[in-house]
Short mmCIF file of C-alpha atoms in Angstrom, two decimals:
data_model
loop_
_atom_site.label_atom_id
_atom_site.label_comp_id
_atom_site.label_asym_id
_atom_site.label_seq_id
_atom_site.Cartn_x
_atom_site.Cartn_y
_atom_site.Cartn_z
CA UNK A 1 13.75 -8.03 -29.91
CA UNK A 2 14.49 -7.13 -33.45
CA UNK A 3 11.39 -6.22 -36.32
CA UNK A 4 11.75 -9.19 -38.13
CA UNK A 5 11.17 -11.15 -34.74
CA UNK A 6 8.25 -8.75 -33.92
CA UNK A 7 6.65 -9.33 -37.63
CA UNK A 8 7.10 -13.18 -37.26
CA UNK A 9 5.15 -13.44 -34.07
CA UNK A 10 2.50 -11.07 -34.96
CA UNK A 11 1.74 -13.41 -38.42
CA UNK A 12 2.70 -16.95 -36.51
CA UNK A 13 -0.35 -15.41 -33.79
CA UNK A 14 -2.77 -14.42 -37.11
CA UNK A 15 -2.15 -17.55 -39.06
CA UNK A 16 -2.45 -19.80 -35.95
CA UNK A 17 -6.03 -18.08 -34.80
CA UNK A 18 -7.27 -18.55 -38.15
CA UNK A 19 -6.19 -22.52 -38.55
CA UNK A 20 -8.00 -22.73 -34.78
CA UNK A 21 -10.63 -20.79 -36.23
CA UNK A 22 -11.20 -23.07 -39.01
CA UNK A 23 -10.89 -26.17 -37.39
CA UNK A 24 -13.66 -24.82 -34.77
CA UNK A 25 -15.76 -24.29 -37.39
CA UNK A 26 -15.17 -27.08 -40.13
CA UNK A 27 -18.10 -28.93 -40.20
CA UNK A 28 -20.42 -26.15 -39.37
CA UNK A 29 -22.53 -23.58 -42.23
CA UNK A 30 -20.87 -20.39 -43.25
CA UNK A 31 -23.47 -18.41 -41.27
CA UNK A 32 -22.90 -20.22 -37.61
CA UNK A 33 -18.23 -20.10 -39.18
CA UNK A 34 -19.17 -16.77 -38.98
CA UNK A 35 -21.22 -16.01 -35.50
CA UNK A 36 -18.50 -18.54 -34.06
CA UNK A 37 -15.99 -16.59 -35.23
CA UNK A 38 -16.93 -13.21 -34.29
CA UNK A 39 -17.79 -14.73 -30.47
CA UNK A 40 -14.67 -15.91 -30.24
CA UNK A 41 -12.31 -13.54 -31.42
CA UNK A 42 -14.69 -11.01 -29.00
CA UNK A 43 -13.45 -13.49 -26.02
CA UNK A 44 -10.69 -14.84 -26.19
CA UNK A 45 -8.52 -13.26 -29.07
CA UNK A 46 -6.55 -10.56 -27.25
CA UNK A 47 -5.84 -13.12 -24.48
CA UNK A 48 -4.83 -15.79 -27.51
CA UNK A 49 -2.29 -13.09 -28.63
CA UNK A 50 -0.98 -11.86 -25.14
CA UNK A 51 -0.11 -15.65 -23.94
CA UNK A 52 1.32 -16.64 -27.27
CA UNK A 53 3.26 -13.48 -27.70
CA UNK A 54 5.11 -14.02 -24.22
CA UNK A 55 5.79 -17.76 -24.90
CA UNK A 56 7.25 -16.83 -28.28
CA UNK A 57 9.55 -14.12 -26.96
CA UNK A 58 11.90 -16.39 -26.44
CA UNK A 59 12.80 -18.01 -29.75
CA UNK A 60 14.93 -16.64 -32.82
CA UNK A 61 14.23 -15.37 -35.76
CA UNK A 62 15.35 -18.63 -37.45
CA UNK A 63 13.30 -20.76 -35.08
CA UNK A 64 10.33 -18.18 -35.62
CA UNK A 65 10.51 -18.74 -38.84
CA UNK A 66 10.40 -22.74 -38.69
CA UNK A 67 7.32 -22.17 -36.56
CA UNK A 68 5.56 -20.50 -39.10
CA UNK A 69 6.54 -22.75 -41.63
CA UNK A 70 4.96 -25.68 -39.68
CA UNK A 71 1.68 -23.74 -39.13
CA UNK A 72 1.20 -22.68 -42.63
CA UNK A 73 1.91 -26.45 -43.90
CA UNK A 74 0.02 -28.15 -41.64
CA UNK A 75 -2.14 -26.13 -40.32
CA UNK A 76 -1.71 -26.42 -37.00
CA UNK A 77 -2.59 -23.78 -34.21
CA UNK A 78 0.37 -22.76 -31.78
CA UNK A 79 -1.03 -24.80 -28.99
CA UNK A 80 -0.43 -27.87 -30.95
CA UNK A 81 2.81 -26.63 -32.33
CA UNK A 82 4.28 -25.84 -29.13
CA UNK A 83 3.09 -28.88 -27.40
CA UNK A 84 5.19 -31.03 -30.49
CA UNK A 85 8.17 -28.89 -29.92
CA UNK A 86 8.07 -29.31 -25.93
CA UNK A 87 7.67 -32.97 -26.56
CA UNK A 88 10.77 -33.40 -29.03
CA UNK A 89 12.96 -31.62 -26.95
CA UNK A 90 12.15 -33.68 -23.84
CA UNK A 91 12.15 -36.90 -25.59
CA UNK A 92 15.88 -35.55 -27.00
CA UNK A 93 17.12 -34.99 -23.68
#
């Protein structure tokens, strides 16, 4: 796996766990955003970026770099992303 592949995954992982982040916590006060936050990234963060890090190994740089896109314009976490992408290949095939 090249660098550029390596740097696209590890900001696709950091922008996706902050859009889940902040949909978790959208409608709650900054000081509960905050404890949510911290609990979660305490539980489930390193697991968040193993998973994701293995399913992503298999894309290119190009199609790395369309997943980002998507999750910084929609704001989207990878979960959702990858669920659309599954789903439009099937339906294609």
């Amino acid at each position: 796996m090249s660098q550029i592949q390596e740097d696209l995954i590890c900001e696709i992982i950091r922008l996706s766990q902050a859009n889940l982040l902040d949909k978790k916590c959208a409608s709650t006060s900054r000081e509960t955003r905050e404890r949510v936050a911290v609990d979660w990234i305490r539980k489930n963060a390193a697991d968040y970026r193993a998973d994701f890090r293995s399913r992503l190994d298999i894309y290119s740089a190009s199609e790395l770099g369309e997943i980002l896109k998507n999750i910084t314009r929609t704001g989207k976490d990878l979960h959702d992303i990858l669920e659309e992408t599954k789903s439009s290949s099937v339906s294609r095939g």
